[in-house]
mmCIF file of C-alpha atoms in Angstrom:
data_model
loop_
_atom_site.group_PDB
_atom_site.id
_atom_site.type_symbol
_atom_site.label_atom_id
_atom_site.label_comp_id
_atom_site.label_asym_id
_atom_site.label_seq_id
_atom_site.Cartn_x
_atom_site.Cartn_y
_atom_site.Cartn_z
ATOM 1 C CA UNK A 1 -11.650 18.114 -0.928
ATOM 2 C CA UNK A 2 -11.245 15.071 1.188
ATOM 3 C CA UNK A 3 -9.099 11.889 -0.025
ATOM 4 C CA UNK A 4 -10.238 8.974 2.003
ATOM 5 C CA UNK A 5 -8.381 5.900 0.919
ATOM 6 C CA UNK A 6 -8.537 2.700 2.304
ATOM 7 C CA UNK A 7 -6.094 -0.390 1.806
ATOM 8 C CA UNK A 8 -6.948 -3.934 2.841
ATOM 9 C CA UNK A 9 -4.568 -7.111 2.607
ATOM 10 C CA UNK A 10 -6.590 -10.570 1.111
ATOM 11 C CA UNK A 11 -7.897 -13.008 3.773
ATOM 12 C CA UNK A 12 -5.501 -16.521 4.002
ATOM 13 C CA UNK A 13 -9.087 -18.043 2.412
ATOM 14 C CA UNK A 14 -8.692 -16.549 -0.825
ATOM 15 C CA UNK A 15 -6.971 -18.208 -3.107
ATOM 16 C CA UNK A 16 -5.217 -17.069 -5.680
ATOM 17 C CA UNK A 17 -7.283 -18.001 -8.775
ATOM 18 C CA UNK A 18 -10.138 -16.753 -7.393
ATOM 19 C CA UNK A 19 -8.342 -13.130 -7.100
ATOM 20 C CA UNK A 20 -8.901 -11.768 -10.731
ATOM 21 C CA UNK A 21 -12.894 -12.455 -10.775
ATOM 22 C CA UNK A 22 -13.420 -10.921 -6.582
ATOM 23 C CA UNK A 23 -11.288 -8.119 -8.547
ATOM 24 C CA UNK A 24 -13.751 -7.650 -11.342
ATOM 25 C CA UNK A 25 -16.889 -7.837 -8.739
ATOM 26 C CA UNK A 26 -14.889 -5.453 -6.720
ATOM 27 C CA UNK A 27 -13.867 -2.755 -9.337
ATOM 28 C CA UNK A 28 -17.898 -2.651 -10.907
ATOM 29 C CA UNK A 29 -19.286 -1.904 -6.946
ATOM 30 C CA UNK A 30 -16.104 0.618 -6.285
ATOM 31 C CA UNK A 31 -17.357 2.423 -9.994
ATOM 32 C CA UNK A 32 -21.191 1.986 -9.199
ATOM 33 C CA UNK A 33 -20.618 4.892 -6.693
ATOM 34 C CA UNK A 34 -19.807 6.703 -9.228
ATOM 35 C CA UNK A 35 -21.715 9.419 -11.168
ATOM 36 C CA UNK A 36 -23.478 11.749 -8.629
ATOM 37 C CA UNK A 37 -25.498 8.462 -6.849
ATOM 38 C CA UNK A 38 -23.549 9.320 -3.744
ATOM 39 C CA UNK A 39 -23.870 12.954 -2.248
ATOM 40 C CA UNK A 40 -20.189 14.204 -1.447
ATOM 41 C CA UNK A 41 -18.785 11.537 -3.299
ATOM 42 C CA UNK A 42 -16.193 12.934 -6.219
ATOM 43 C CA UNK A 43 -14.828 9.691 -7.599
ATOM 44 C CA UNK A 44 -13.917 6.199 -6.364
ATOM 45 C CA UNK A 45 -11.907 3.267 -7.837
ATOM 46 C CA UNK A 46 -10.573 -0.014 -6.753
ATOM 47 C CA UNK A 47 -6.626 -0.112 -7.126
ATOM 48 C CA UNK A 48 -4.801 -3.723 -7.082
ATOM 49 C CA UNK A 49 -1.112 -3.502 -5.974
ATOM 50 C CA UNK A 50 1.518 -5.039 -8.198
ATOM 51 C CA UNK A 51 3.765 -5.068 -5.646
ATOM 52 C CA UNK A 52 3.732 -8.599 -3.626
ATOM 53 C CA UNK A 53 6.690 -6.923 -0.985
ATOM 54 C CA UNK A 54 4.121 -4.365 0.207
ATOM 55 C CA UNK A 55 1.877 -5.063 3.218
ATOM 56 C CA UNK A 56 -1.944 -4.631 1.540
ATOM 57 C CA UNK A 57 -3.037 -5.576 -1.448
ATOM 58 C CA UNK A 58 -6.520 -3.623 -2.333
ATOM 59 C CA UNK A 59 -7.232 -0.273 -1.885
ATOM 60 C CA UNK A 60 -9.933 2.090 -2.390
ATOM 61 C CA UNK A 61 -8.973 5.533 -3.434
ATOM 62 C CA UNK A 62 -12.278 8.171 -3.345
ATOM 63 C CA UNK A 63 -12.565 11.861 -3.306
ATOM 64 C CA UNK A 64 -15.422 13.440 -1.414
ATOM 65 C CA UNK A 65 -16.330 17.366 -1.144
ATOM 66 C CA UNK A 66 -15.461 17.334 2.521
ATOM 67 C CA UNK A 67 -15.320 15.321 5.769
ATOM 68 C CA UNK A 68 -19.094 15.672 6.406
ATOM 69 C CA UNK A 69 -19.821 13.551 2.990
ATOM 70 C CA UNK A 70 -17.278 10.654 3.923
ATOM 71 C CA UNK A 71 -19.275 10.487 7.433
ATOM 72 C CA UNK A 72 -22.512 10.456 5.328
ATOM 73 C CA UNK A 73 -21.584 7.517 2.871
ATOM 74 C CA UNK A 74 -20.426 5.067 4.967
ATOM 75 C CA UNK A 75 -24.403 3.781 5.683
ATOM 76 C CA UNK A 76 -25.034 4.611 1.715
ATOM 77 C CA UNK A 77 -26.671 1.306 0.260
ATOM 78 C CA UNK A 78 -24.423 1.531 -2.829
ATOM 79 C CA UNK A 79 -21.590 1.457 -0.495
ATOM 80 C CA UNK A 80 -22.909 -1.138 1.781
ATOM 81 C CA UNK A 81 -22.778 -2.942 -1.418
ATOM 82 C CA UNK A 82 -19.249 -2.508 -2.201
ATOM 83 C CA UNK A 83 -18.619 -3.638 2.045
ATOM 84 C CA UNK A 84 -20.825 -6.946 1.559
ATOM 85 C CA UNK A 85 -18.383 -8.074 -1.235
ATOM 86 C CA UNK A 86 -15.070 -7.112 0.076
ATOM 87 C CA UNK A 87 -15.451 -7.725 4.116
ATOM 88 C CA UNK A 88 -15.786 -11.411 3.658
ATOM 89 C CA UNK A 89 -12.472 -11.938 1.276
ATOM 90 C CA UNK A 90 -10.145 -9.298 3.707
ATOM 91 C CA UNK A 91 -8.242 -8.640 6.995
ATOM 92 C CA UNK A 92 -6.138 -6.062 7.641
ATOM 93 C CA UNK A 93 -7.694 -2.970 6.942
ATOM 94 C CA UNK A 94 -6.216 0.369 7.301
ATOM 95 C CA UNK A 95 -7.941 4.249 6.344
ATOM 96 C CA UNK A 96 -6.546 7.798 6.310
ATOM 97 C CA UNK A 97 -8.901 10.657 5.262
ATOM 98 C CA UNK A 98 -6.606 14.154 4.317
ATOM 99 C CA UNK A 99 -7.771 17.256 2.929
ATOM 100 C CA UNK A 100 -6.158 18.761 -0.238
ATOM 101 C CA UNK A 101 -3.822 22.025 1.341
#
């Protein structure tokens, strides 16, 4: 199994109130990838830090059945999806991809 998680710090542009609902949008495209529609893909989910000290503040957190399948989802429309909304409202993006030992 492959963890691929990726963390992301909010764009200067987005303002605070408009946080919780870009949260909401981002959390139902993170689970629409969900449930087999994405070969490879074990689970994904949006996580929000609660910790204002640390340097990102979103990150996605999915499980794939190997390297190959991470590869293979990145031009996936459902993920495109998820991309269109989040690109726009981030900066600062950072990725590691480890296998389980």
């Amino acid at each position: 199994m492959v963890k691929h998680i990726v963390m992301w710090k909010y764009k200067d542009t987005v303002q605070d109130e408009d946080k919780p609902e870009l949260v909401a949008r981002l959390k139902t495209a993170a689970e629409a990838m969900n449930g087999g529609k994405i070969p490879g893909l074990i689970k994904a989910a949006l996580e929000v830090s609660v910790n204002p000290n640390e340097t990102h503040d979103l990150a996605l957190y999915c499980e794939f059945e190997d390297l190959k399948s991470v590869e293979e989802y990145q031009d996936n429309p459902i993920h495109v999806a998820f991309k269109n909304i989040i690109v726009p409202n981030v900066c600062g993006r950072a990725c590691i991809d480890c296998e389980d030992a």
